[in-house]
mmCIF file of N, CA and C in Angstrom:
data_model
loop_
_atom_site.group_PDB
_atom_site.id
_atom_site.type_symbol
_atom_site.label_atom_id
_atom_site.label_comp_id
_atom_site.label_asym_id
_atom_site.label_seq_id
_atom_site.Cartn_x
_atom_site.Cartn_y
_atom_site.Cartn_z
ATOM 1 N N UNK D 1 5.345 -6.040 18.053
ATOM 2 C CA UNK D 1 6.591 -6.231 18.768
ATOM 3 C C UNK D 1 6.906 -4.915 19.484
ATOM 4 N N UNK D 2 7.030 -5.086 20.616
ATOM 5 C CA UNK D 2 7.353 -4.237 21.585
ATOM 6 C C UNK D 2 8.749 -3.665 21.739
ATOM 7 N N UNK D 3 9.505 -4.390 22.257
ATOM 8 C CA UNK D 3 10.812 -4.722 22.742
ATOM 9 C C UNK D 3 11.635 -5.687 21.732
ATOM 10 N N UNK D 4 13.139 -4.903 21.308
ATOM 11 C CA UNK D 4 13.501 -5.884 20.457
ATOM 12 C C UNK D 4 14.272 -7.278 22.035
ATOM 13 N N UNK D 5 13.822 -8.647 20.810
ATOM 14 C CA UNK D 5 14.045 -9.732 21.335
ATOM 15 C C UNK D 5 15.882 -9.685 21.747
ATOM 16 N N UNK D 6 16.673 -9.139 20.664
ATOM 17 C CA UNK D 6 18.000 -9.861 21.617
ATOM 18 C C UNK D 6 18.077 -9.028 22.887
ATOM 19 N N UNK D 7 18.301 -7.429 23.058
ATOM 20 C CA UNK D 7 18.387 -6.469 23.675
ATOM 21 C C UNK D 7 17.532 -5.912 24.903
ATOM 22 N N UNK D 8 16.135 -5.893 24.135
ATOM 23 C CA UNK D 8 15.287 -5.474 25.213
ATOM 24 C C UNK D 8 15.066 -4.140 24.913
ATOM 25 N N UNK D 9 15.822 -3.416 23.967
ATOM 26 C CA UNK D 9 15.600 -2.133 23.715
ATOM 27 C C UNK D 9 14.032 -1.943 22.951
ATOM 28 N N UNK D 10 13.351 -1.016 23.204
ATOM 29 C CA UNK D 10 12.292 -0.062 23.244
ATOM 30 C C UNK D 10 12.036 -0.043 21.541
ATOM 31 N N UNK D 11 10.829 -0.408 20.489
ATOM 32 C CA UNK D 11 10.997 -0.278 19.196
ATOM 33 C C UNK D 11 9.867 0.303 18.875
ATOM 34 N N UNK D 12 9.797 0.634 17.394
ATOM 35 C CA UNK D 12 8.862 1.152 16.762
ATOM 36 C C UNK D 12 8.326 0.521 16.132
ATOM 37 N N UNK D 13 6.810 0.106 15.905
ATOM 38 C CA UNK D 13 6.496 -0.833 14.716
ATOM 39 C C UNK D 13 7.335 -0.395 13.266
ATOM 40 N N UNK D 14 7.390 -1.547 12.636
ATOM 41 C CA UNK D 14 7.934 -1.113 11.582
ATOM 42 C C UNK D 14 9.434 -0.638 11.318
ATOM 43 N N UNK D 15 10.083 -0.972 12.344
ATOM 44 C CA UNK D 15 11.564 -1.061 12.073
ATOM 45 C C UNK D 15 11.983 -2.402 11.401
ATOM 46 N N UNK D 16 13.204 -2.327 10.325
ATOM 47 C CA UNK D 16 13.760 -3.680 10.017
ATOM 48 C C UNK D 16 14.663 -4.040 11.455
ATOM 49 N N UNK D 17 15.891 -3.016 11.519
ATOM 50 C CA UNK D 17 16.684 -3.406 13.138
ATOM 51 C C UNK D 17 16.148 -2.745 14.037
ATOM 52 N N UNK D 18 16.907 -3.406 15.244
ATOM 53 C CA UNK D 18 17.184 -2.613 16.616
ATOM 54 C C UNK D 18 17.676 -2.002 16.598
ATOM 55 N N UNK D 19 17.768 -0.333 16.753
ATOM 56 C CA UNK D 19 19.034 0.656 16.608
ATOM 57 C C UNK D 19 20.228 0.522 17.913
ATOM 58 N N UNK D 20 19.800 -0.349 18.765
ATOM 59 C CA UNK D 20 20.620 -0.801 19.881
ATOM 60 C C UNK D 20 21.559 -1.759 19.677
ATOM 61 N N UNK D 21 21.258 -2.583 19.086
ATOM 62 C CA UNK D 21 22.023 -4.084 18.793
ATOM 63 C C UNK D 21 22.378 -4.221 17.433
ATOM 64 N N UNK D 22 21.327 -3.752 16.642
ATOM 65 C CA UNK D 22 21.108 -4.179 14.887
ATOM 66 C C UNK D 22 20.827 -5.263 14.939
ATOM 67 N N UNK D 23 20.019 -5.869 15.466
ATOM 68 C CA UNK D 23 19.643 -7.170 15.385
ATOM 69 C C UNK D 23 17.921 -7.050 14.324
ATOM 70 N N UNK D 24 18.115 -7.701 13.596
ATOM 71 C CA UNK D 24 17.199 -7.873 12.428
ATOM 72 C C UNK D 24 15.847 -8.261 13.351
ATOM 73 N N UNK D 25 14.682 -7.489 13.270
ATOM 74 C CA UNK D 25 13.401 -7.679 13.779
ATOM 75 C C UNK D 25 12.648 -8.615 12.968
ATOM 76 N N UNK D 26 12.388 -9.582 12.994
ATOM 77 C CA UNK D 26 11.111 -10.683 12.429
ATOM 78 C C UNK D 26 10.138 -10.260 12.764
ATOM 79 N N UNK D 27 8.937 -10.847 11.952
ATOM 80 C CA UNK D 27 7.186 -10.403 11.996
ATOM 81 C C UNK D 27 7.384 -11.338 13.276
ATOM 82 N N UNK D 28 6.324 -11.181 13.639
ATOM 83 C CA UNK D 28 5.956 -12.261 15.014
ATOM 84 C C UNK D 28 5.691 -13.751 14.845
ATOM 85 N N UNK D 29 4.541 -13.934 13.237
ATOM 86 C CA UNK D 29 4.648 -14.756 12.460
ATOM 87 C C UNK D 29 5.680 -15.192 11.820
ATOM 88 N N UNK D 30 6.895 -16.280 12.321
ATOM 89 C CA UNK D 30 7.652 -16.687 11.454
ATOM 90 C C UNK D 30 6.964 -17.041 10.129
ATOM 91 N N UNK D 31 8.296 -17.035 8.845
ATOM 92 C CA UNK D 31 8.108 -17.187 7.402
ATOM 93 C C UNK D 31 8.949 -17.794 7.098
ATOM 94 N N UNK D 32 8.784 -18.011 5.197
ATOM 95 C CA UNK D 32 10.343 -18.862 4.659
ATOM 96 C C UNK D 32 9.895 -19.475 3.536
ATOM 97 N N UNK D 33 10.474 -19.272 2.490
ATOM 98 C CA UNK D 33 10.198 -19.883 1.277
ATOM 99 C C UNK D 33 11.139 -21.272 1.130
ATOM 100 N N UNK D 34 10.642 -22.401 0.636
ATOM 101 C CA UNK D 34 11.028 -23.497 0.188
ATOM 102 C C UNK D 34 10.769 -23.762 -1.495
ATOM 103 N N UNK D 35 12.517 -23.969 -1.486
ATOM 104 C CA UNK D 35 12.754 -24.634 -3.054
ATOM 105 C C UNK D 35 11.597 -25.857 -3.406
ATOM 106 N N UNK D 36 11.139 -26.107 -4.526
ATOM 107 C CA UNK D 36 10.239 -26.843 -4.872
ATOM 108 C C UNK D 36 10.362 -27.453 -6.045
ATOM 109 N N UNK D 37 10.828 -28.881 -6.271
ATOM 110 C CA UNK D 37 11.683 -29.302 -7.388
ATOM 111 C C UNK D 37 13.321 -28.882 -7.393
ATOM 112 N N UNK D 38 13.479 -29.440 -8.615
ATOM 113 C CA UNK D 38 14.537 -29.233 -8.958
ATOM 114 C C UNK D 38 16.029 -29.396 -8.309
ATOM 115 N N UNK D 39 17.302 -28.753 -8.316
ATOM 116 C CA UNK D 39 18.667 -29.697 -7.948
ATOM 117 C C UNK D 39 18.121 -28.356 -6.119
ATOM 118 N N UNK D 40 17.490 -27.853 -5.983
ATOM 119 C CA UNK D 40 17.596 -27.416 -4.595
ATOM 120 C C UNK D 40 16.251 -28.046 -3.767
ATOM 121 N N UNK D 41 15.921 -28.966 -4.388
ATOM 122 C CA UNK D 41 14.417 -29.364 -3.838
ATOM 123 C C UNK D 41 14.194 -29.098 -2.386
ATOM 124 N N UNK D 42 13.587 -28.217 -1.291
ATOM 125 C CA UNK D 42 13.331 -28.729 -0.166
ATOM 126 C C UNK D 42 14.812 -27.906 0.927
ATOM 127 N N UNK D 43 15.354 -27.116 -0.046
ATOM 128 C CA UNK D 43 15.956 -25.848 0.586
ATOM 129 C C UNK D 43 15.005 -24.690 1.487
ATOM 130 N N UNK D 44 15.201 -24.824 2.069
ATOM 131 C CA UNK D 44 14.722 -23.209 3.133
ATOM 132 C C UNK D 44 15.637 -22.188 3.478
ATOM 133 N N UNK D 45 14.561 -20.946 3.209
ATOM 134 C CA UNK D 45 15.054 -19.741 3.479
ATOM 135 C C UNK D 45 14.508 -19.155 4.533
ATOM 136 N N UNK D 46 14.691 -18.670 5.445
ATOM 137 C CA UNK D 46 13.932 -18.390 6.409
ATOM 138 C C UNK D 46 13.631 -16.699 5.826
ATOM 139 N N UNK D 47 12.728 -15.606 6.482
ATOM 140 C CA UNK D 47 12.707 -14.911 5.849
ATOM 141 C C UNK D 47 12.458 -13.506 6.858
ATOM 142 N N UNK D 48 12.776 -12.445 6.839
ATOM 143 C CA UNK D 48 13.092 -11.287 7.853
ATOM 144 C C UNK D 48 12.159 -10.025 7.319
ATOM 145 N N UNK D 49 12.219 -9.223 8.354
ATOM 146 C CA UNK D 49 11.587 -7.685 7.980
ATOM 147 C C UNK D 49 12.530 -7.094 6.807
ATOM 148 N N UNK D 50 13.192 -7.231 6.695
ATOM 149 C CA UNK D 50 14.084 -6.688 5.728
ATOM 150 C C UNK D 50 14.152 -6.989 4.650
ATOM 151 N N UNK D 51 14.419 -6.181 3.282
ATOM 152 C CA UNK D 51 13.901 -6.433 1.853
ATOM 153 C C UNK D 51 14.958 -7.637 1.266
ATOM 154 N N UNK D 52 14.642 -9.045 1.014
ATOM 155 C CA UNK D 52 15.822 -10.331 0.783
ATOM 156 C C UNK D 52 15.179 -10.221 -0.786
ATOM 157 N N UNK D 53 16.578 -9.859 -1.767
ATOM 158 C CA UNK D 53 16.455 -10.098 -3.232
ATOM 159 C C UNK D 53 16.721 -11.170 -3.483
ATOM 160 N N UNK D 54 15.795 -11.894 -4.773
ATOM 161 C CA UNK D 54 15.964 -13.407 -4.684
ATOM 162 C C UNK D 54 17.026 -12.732 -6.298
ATOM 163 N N UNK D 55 18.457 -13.626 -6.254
ATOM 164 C CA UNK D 55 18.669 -13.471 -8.022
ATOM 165 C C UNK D 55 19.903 -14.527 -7.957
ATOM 166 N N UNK D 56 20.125 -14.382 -9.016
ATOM 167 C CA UNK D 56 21.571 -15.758 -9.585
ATOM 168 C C UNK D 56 22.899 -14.809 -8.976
ATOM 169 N N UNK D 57 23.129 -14.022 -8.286
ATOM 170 C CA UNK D 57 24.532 -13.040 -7.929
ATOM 171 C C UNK D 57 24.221 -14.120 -6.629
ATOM 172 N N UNK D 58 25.441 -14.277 -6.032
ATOM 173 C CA UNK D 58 26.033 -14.589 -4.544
ATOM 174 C C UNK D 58 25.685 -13.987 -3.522
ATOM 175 N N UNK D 59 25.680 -12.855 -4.120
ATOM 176 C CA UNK D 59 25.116 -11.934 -2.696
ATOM 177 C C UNK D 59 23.960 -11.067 -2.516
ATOM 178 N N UNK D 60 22.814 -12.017 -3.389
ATOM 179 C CA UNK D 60 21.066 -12.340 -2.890
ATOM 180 C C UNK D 60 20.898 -12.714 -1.798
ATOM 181 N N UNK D 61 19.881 -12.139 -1.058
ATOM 182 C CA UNK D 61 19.814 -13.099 -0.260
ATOM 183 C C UNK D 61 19.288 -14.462 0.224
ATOM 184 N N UNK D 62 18.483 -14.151 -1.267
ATOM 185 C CA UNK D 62 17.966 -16.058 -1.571
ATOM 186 C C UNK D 62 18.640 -16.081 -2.929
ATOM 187 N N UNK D 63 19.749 -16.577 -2.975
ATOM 188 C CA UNK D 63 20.739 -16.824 -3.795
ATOM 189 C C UNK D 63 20.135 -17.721 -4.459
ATOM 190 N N UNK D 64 19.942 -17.808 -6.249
ATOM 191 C CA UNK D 64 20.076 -19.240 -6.656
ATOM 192 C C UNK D 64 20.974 -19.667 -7.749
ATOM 193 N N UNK D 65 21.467 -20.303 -7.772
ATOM 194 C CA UNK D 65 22.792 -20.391 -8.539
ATOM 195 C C UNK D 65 22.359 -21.936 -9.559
ATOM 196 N N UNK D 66 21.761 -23.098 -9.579
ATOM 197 C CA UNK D 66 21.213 -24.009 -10.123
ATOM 198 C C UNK D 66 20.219 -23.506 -11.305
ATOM 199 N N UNK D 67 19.927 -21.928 -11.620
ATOM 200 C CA UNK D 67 18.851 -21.976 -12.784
ATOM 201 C C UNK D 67 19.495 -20.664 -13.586
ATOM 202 N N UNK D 68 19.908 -20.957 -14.724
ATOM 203 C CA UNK D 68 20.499 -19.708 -15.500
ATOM 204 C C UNK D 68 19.560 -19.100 -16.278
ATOM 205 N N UNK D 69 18.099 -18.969 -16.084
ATOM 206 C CA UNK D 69 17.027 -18.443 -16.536
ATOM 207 C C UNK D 69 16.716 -17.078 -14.910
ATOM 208 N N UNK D 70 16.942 -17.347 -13.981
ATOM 209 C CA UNK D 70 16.968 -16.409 -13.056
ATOM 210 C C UNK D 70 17.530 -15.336 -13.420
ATOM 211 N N UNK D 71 17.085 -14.382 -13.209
ATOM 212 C CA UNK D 71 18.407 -12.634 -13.693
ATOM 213 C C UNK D 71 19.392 -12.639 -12.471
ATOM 214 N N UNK D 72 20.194 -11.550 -12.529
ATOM 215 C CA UNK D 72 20.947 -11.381 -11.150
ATOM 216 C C UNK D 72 20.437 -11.238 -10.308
ATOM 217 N N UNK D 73 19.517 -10.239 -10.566
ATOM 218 C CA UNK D 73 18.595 -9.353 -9.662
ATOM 219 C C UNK D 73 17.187 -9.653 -10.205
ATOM 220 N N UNK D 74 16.599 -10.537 -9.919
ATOM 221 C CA UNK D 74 15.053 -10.781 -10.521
ATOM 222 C C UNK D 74 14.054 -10.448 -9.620
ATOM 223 N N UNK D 75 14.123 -10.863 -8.186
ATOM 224 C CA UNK D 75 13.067 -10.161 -7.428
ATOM 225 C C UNK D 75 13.315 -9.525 -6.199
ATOM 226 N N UNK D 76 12.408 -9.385 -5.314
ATOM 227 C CA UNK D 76 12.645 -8.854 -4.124
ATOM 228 C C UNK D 76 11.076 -9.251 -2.928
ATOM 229 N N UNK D 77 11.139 -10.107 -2.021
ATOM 230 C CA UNK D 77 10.695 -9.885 -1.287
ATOM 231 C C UNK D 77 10.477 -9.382 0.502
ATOM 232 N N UNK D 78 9.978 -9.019 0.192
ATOM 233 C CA UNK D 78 10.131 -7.700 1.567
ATOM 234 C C UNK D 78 8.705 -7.906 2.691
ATOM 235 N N UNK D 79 8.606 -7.023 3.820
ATOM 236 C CA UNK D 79 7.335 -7.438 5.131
ATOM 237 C C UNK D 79 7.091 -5.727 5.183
ATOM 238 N N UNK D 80 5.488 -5.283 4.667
ATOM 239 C CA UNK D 80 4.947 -3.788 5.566
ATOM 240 C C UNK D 80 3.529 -4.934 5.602
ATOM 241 N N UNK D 81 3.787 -4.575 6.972
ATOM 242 C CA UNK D 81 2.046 -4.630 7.786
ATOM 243 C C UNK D 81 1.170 -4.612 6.948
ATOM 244 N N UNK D 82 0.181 -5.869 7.173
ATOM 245 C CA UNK D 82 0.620 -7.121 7.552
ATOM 246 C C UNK D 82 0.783 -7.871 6.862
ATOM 247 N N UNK D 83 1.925 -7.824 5.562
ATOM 248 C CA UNK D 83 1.499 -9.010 4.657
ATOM 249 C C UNK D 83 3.252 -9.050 4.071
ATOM 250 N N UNK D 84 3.394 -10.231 3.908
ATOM 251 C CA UNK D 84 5.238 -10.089 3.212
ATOM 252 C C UNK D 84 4.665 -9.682 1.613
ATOM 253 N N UNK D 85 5.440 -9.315 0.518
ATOM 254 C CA UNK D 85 5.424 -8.573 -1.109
ATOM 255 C C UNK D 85 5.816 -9.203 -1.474
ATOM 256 N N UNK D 86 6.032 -9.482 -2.561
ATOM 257 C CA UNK D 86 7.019 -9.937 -3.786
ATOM 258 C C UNK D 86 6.593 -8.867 -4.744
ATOM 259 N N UNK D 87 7.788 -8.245 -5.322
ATOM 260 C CA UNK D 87 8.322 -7.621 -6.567
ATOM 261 C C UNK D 87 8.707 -7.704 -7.495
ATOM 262 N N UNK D 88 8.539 -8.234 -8.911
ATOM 263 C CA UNK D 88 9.544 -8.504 -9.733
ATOM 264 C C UNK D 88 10.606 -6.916 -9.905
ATOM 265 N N UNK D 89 11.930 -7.318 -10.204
ATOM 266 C CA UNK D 89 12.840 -6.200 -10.160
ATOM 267 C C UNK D 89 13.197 -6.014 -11.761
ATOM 268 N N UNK D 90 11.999 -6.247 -12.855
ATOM 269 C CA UNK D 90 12.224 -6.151 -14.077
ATOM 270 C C UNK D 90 12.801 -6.386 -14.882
ATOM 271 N N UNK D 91 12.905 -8.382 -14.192
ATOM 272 C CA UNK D 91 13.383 -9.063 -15.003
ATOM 273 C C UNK D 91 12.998 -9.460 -15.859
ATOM 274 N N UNK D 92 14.361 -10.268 -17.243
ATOM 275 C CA UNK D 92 14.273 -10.355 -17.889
ATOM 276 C C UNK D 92 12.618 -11.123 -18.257
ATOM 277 N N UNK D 93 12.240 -12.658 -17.709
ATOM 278 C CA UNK D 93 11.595 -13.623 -17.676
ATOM 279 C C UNK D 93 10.255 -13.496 -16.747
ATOM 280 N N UNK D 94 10.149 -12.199 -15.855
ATOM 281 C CA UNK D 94 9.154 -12.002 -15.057
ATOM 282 C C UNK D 94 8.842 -12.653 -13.633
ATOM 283 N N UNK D 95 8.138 -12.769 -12.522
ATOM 284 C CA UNK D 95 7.857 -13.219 -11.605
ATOM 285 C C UNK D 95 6.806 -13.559 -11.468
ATOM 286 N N UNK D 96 6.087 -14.745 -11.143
ATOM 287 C CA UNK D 96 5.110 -15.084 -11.344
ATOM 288 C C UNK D 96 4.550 -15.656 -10.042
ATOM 289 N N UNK D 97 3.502 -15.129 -9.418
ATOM 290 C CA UNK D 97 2.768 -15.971 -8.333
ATOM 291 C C UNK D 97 1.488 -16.797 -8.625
ATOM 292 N N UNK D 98 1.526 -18.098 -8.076
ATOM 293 C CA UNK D 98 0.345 -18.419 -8.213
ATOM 294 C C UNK D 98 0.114 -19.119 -9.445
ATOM 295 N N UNK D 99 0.911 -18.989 -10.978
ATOM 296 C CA UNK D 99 1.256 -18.573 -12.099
ATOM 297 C C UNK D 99 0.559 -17.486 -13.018
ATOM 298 N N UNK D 100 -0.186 -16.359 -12.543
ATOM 299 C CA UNK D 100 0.142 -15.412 -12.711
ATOM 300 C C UNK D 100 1.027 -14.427 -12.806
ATOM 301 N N UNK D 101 1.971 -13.626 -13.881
ATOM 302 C CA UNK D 101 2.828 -12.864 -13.590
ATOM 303 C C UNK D 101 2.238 -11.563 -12.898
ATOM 304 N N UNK D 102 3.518 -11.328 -12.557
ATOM 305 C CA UNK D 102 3.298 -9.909 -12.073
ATOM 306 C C UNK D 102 3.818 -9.026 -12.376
ATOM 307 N N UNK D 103 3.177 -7.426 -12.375
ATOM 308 C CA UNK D 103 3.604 -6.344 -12.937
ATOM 309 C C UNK D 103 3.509 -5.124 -11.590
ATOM 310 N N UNK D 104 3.012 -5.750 -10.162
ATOM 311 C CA UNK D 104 3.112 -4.579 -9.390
ATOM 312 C C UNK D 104 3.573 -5.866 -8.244
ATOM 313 N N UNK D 105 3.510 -4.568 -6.958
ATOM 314 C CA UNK D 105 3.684 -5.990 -5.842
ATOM 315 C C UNK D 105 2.747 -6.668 -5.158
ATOM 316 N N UNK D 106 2.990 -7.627 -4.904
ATOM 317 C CA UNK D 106 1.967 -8.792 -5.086
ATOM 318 C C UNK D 106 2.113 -9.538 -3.348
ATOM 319 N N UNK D 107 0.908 -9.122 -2.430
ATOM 320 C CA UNK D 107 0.447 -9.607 -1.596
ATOM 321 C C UNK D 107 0.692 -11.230 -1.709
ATOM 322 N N UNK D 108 1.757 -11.848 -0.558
ATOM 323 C CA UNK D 108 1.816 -13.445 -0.328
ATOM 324 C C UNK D 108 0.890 -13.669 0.834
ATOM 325 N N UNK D 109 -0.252 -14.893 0.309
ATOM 326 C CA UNK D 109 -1.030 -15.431 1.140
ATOM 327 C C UNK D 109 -0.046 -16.587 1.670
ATOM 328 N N UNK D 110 -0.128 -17.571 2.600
ATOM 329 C CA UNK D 110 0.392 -18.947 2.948
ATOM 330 C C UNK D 110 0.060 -19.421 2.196
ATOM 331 N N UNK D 111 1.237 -20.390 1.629
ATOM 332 C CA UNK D 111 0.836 -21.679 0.658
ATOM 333 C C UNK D 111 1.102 -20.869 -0.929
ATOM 334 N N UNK D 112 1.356 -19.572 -0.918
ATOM 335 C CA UNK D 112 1.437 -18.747 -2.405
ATOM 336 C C UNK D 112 3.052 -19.304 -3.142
ATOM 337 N N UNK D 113 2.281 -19.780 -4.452
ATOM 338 C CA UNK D 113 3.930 -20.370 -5.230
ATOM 339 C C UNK D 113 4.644 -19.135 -6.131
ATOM 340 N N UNK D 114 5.560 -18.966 -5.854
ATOM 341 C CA UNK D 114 6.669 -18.078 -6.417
ATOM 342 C C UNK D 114 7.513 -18.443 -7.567
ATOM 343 N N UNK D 115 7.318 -17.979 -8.816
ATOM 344 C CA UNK D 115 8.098 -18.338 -10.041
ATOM 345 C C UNK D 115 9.372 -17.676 -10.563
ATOM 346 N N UNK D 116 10.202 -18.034 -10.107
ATOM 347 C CA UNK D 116 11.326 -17.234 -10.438
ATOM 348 C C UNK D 116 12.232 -18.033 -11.888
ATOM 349 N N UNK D 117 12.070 -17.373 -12.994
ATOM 350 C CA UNK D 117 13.002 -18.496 -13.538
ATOM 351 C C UNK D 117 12.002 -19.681 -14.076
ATOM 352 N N UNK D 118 12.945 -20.465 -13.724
ATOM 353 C CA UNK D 118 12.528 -22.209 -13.672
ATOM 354 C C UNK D 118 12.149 -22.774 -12.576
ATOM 355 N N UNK D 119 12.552 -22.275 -11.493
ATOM 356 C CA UNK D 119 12.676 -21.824 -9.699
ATOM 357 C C UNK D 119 11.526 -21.997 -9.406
ATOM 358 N N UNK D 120 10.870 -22.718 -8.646
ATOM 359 C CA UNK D 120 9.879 -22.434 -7.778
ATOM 360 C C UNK D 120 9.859 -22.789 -6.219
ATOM 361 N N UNK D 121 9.091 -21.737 -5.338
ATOM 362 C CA UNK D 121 9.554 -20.883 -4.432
ATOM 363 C C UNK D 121 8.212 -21.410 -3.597
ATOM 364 N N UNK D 122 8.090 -22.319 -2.667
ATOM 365 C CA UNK D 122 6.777 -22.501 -1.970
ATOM 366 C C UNK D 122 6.790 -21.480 -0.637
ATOM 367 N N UNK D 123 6.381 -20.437 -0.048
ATOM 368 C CA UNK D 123 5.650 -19.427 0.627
ATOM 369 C C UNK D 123 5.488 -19.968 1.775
ATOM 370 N N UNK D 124 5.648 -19.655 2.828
ATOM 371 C CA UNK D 124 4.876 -20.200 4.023
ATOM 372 C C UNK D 124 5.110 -19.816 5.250
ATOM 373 N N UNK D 125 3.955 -18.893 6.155
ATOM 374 C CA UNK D 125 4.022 -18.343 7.191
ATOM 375 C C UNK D 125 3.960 -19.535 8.116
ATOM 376 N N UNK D 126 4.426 -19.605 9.632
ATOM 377 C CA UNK D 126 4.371 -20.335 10.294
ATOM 378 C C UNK D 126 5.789 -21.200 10.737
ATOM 379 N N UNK D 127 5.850 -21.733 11.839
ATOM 380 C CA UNK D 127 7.241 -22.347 12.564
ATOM 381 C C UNK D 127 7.908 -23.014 11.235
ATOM 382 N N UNK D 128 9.347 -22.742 11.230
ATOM 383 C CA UNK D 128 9.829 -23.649 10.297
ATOM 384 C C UNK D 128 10.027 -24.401 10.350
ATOM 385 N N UNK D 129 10.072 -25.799 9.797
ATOM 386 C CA UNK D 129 10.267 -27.163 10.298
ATOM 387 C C UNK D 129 11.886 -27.091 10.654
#
């Protein structure tokens, strides 16, 4: 990305904003995790350069409020070139991709399932429906 999209202003790889606008920079590849099961079945999140904590608090930015096995703060996924992360944030119950847990951060391929909780989190680069 060259030029941020709202503005037109001049960027650096690897910025989350525009220092012109603050307008949040996306990969070029749109993303977005989808709820999978459960009372949010088929929820979308769309998903940004910027680090979105998934936890049971309100002001996650993939909020989930339907699973009281989630921590407040349970994960974090974030975008460095070229691949989006997931983190567990050392929760109680762990984060699990794939169903493997995890103990460092963990490279999302397309199609990678995300265990948060009871929560599961389907991955997916590409236009959102």
């Amino acid at each position: 990305m060259e030029t941020c999209p709202s503005c037109g202003y001049k960027i650096q790889p690897g910025w989350n904003y525009c220092p012109a606008c603050a307008a949040p920079l996306i990969p070029s590849a749109p993303a977005y995790v989808e709820f999978i099961g459960g009372p949010e079945d088929g929820r979308r999140v769309p998903l940004a350069h910027i680090a979105m904590t998934i936890g049971r608090r309100s002001d996650q930015a993939i909020a989930i409020y339907t699973d009281r096995t989630v921590s407040r703060e349970h994960a974090v996924i974030s975008f460095k070139e070229p691949h989006f992360w997931v983190v567990d944030l050392k929760s109680k119950l762990g984060t699990r991709v794939n169903g493997e847990r995890i103990d460092a951060p963990q490279a999302l391929d397309d199609g990678a399932m995300i265990a948060v909780g009871h929560t599961r989190l389907l991955f997916c680069l590409g236009k959102e429906a």
